[in-house]
Each structure stands twice: as structure tokens, then as C-alpha cells.
Coordinates of N, CA and C and ligand atoms in Angstrom, one line a residue:
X13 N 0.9 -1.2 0.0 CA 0.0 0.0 0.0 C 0.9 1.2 0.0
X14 N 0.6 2.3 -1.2 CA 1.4 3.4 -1.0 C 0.8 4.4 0.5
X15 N 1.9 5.3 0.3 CA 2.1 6.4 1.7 C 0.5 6.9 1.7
X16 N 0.0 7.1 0.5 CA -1.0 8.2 0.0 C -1.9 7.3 0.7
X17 N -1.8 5.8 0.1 CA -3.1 5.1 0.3 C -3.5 4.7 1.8
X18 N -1.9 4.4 2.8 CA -2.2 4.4 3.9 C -2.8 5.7 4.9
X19 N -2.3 6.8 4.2 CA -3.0 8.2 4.8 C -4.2 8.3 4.6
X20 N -4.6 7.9 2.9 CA -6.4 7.7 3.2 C -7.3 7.0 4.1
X21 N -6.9 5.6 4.2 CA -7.0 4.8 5.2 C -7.2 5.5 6.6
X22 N -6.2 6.2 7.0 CA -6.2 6.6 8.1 C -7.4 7.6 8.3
X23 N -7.3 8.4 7.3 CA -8.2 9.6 6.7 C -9.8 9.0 7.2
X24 N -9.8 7.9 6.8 CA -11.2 7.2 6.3 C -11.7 6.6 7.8
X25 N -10.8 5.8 8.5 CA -10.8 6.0 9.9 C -11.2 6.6 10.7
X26 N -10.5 8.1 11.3 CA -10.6 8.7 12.0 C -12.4 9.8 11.3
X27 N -12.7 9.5 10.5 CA -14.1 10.0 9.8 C -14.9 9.8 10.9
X28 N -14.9 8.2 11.3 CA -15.6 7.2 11.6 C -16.1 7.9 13.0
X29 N -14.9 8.7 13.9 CA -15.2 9.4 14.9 C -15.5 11.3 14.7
X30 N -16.1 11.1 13.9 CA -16.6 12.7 14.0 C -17.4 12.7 14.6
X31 N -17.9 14.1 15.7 CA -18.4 14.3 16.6 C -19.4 15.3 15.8
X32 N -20.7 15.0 15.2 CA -21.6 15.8 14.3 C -22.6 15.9 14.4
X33 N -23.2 16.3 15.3 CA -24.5 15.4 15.8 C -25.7 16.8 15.5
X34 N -24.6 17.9 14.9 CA -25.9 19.1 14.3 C -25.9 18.8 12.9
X35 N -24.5 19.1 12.4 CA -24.4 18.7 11.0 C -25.3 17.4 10.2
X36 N -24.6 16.7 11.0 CA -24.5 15.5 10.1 C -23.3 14.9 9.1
X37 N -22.4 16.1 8.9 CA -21.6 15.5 8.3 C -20.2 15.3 9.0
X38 N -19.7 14.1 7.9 CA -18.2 13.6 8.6 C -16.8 14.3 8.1
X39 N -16.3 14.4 8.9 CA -14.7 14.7 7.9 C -14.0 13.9 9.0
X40 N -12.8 13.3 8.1 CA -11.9 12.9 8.9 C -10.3 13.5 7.8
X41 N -9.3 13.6 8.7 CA -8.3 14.1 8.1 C -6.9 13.6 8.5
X42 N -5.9 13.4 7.8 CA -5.1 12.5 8.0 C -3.4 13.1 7.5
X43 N -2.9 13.3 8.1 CA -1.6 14.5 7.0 C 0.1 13.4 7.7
X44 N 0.8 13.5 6.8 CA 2.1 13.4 7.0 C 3.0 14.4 7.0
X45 N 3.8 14.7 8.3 CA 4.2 16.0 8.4 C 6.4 15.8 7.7
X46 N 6.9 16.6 7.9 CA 7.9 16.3 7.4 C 9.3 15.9 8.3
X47 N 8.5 15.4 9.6 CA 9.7 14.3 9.8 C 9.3 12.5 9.8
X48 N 8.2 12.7 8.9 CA 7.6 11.3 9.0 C 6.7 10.9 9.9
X49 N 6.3 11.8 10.5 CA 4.9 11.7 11.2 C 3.5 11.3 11.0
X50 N 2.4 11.0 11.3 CA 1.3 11.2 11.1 C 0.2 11.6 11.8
X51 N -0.6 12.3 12.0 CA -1.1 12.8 12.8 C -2.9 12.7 11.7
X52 N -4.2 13.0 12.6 CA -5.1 12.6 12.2 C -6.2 13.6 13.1
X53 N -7.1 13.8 12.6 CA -8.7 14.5 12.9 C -9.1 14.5 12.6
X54 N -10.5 14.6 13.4 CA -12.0 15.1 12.5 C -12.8 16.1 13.0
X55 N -14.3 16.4 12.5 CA -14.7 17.6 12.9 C -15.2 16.8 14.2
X56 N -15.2 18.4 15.2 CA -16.6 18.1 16.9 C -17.0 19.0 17.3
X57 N -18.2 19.4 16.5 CA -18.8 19.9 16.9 C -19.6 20.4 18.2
X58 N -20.3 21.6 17.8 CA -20.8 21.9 19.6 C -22.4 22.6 19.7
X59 N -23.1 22.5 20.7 CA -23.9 22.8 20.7 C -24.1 24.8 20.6
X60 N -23.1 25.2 20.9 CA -22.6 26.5 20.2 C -22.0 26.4 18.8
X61 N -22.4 26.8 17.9 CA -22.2 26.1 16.8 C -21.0 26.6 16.5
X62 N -20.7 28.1 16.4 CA -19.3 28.3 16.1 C -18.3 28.2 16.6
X63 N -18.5 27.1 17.7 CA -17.0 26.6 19.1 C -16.8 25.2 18.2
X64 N -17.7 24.7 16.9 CA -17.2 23.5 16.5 C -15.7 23.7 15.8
X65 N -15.2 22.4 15.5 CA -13.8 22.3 14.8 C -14.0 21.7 13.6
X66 N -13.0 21.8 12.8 CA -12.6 20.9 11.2 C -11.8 19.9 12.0
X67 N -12.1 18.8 11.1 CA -11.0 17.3 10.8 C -9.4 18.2 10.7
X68 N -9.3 19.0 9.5 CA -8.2 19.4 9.3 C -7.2 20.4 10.3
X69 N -8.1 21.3 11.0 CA -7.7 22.0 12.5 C -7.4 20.9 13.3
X70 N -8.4 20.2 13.5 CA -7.6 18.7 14.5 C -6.2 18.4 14.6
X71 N -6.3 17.9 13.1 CA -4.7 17.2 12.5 C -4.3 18.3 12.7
X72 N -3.8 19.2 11.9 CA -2.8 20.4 12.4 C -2.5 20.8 14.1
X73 N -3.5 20.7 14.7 CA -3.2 21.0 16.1 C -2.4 20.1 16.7
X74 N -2.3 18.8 16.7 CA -1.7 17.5 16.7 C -0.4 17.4 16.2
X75 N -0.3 17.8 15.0 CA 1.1 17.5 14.6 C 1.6 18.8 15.0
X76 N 1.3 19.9 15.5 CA 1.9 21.2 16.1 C 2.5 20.6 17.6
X77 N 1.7 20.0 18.0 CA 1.9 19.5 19.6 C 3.0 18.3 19.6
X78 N 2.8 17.8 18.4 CA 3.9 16.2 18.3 C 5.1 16.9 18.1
X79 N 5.3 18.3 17.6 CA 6.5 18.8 17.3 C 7.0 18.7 16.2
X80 N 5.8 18.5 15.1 CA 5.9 18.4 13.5 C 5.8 20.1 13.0
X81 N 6.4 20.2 11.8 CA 6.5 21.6 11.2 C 5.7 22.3 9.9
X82 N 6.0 20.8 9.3 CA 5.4 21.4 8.1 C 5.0 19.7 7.7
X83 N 3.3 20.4 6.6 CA 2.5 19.3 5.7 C 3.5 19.0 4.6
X84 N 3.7 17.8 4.4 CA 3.9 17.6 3.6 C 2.8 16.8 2.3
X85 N 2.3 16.0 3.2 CA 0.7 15.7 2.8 C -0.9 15.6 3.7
X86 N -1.6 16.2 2.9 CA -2.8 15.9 4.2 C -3.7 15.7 3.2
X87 N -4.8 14.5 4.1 CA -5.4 14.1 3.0 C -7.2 14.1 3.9
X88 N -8.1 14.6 3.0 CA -9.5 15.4 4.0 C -10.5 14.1 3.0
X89 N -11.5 13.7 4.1 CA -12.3 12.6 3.6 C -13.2 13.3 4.5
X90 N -14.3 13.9 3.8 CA -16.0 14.1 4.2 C -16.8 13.5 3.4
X91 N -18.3 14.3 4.3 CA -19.4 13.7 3.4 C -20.4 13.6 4.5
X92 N -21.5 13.9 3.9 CA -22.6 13.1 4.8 C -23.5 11.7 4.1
X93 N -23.0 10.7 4.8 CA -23.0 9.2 4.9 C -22.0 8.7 4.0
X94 N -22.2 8.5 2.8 CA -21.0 8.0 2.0 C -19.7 9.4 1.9
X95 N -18.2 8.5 1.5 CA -17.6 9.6 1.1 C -17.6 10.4 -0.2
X96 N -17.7 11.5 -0.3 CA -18.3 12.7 -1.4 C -17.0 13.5 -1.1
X97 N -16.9 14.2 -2.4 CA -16.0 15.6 -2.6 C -16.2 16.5 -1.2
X98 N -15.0 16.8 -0.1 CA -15.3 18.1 0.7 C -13.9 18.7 0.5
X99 N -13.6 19.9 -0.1 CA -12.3 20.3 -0.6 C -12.6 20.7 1.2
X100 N -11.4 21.5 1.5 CA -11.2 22.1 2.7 C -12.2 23.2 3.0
X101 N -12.6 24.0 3.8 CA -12.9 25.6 4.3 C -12.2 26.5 4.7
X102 N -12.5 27.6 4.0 CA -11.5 28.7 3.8 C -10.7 28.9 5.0
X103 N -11.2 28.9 6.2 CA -10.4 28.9 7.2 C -9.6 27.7 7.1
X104 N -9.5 26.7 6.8 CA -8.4 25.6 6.8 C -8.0 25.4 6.2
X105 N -8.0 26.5 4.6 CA -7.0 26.7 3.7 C -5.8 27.2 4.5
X106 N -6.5 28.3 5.3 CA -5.2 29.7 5.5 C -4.7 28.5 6.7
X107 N -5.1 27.7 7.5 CA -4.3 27.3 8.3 C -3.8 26.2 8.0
X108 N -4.1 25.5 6.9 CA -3.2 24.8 5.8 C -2.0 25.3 5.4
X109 N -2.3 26.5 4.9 CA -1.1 27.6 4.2 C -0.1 28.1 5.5
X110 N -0.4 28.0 6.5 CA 0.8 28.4 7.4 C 1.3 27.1 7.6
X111 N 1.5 26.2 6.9 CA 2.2 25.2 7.2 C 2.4 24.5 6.8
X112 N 2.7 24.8 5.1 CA 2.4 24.4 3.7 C 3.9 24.6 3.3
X113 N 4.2 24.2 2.2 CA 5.2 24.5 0.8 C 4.3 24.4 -0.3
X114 N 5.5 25.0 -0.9 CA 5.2 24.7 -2.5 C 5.0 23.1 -3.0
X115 N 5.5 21.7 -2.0 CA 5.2 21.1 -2.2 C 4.2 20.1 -1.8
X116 N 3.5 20.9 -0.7 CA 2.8 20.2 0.3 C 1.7 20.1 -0.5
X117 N 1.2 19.1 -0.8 CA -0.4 18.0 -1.6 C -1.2 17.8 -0.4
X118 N -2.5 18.3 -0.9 CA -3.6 18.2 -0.4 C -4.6 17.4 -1.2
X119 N -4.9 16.3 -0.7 CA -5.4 15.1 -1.2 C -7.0 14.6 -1.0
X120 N -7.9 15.4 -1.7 CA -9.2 15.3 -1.4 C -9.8 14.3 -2.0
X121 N -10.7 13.0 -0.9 CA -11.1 11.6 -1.9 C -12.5 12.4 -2.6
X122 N -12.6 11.8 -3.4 CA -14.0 11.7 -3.8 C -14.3 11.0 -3.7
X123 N -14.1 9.3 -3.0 CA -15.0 8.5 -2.8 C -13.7 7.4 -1.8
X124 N -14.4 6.3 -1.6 CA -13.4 5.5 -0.9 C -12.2 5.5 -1.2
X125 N -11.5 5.5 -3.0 CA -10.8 5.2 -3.5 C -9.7 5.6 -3.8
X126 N -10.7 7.2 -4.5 CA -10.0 7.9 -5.4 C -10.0 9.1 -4.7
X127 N -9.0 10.3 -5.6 CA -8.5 11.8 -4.8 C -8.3 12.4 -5.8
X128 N -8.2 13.8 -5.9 CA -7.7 14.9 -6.3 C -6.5 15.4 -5.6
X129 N -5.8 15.6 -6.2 CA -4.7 16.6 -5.7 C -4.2 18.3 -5.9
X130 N -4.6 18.3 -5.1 CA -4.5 20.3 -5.0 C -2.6 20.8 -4.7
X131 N -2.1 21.7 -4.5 CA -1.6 22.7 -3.7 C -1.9 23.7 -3.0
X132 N -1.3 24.1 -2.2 CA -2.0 25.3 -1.7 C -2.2 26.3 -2.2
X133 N -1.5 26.9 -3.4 CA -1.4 27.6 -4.4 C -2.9 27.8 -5.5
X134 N -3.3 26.5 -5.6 CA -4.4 26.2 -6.0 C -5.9 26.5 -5.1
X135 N -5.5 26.1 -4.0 CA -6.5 26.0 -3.1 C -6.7 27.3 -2.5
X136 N -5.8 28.7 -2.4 CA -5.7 29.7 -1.5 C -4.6 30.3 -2.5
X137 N -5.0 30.6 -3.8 CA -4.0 31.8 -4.1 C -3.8 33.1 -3.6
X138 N -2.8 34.0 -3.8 CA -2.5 34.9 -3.0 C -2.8 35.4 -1.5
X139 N -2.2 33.9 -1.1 CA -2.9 34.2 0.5 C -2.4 35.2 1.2
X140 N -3.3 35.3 2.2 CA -2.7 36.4 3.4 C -1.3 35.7 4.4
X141 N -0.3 36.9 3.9 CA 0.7 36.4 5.1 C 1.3 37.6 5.9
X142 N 1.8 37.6 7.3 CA 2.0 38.1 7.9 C 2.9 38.9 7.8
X143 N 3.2 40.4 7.7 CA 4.7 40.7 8.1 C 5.5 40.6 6.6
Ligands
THU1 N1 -15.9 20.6 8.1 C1 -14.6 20.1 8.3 O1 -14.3 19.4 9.3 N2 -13.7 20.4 7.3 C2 -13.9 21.2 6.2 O2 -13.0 21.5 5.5 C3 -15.3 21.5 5.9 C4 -16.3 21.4 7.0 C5 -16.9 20.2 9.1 C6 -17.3 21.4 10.0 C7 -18.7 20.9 10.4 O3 -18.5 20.1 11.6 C8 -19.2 20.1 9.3 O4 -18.0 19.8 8.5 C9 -20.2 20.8 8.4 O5 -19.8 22.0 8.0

């Protein structure tokens, strides 16, 4: 099984625990950081609705805390019931992009199987950066 396919796997996994219970929908998210890491989330929502989280905030907060630096790949599996196209949300572009390269691949399934592959470049042109 390639890298990619094991990260979906994981991706597809951690879906399984999304905490959604206003939504309905799942995301689970799965990234390899660049010391060989992997780290994983999904959305959990709250009965305040804007205190909920992304799958992708998860993973990122996780591999910040594991002491990882940069994506090298992350790969986002939503949907409500089966898995469907969920590119990321604008807010998890930009917090994608703080922790992105030029080569970091963003790996969106469209279904159990299969994926798109973005950059962040793609996903968040001309982003906002600091300073
Ligand atoms: N969601 C994510 O986890 N990631 C995204 O990129 C898009 C949206 C979650 C947030 C919320 O819990 C649910 O999906 C519906 O918006």
C-alpha cells in the first residue's frame, strides 16, 4: 500500500469518529508531516455552533503539539453518509497555508478510492501572510 493510500485509510478511519450530531456531516483528516509523522482529525462539533472544529484544525493541532513543522501531505475525507468531494474551508486553507510548501499536496477523496490533488497555491491563491 502506497504512503498516499495508507494516509487515506487513516483519513477514512478517524471520519468514523466525528463528533456531528448538528451537522450531520463527517470529515476525517489524516496529514504526514515532514519528519515522518502522522497525525489525524475530524470535525466536533458543539452545541454553540461556532465553538465546532474541522477534521483538518484537529490534524494540524496534533502534529503542532507532536512537534511536526510542516505538511507535507494531508489528505481530507467528508461527506454526509457515504464519502463525497469536501475540498477544505476557507479557514483551513489559511491554516493549511501556514504550514504548507510549495510542495505540500492536499489530497481530497472523492470517494473511498479515489482523490484529487490540490496545492495550496491552488487552493488559496494569493494568501494572506504576515509581516
Ligand atoms: N468541516 C470540516 O471538518 N472540514 C472542512 O474542511 C469543511 C467542514 C466540518 C465542519 C462541520 O462540523 C461540518 O463539517 C459541516 O460543515
Amino acid at each position: 500500500m502506497s504512503t498516499d493510500e495508507q494516509l487515506a485509510k487513516r483519513a477514512l478511519a478517524v471520519r468514523k469518529n466525528a463528533y456531528n450530531r448538528y451537522s450531520g456531516f463527517s470529515v476525517g483528516a489524516a496529514l504526514l508531516d515532514n519528519k515522518g509523522n502522522v497525525y489525524a482529525g475530524c470535525n466536533v462539533e458543539n452545541a454553540s455552533y461556532p465553538q465546532g472544529s474541522c477534521a483538518e484544525t484537529g490534524a494540524i493541532a496534533a502534529m503542532i503539539a507532536g512537534g511536526g513543522g510542516t505538511i507535507k501531505t494531508i489528505v481530507v475525507a467528508g461527506g454526509s453518509g457515504e464519502v463525497s468531494t469536501c475540498t477544505p474551508c476557507g479557514g483551513c486553507r489559511q491554516r493549511i497555508a501556514e504550514f504548507a510548501d510549495a510542495e505540500t499536496r492536499i489530497l481530497v477523496l472523492n470517494d473511498e478510492k479515489s482523490w484529487q490533488s490540490y496545492s495550496i497555491a491552488e487552493l488559496l491563491p494569493a494568501s494572506f501572510r504576515l509581516g
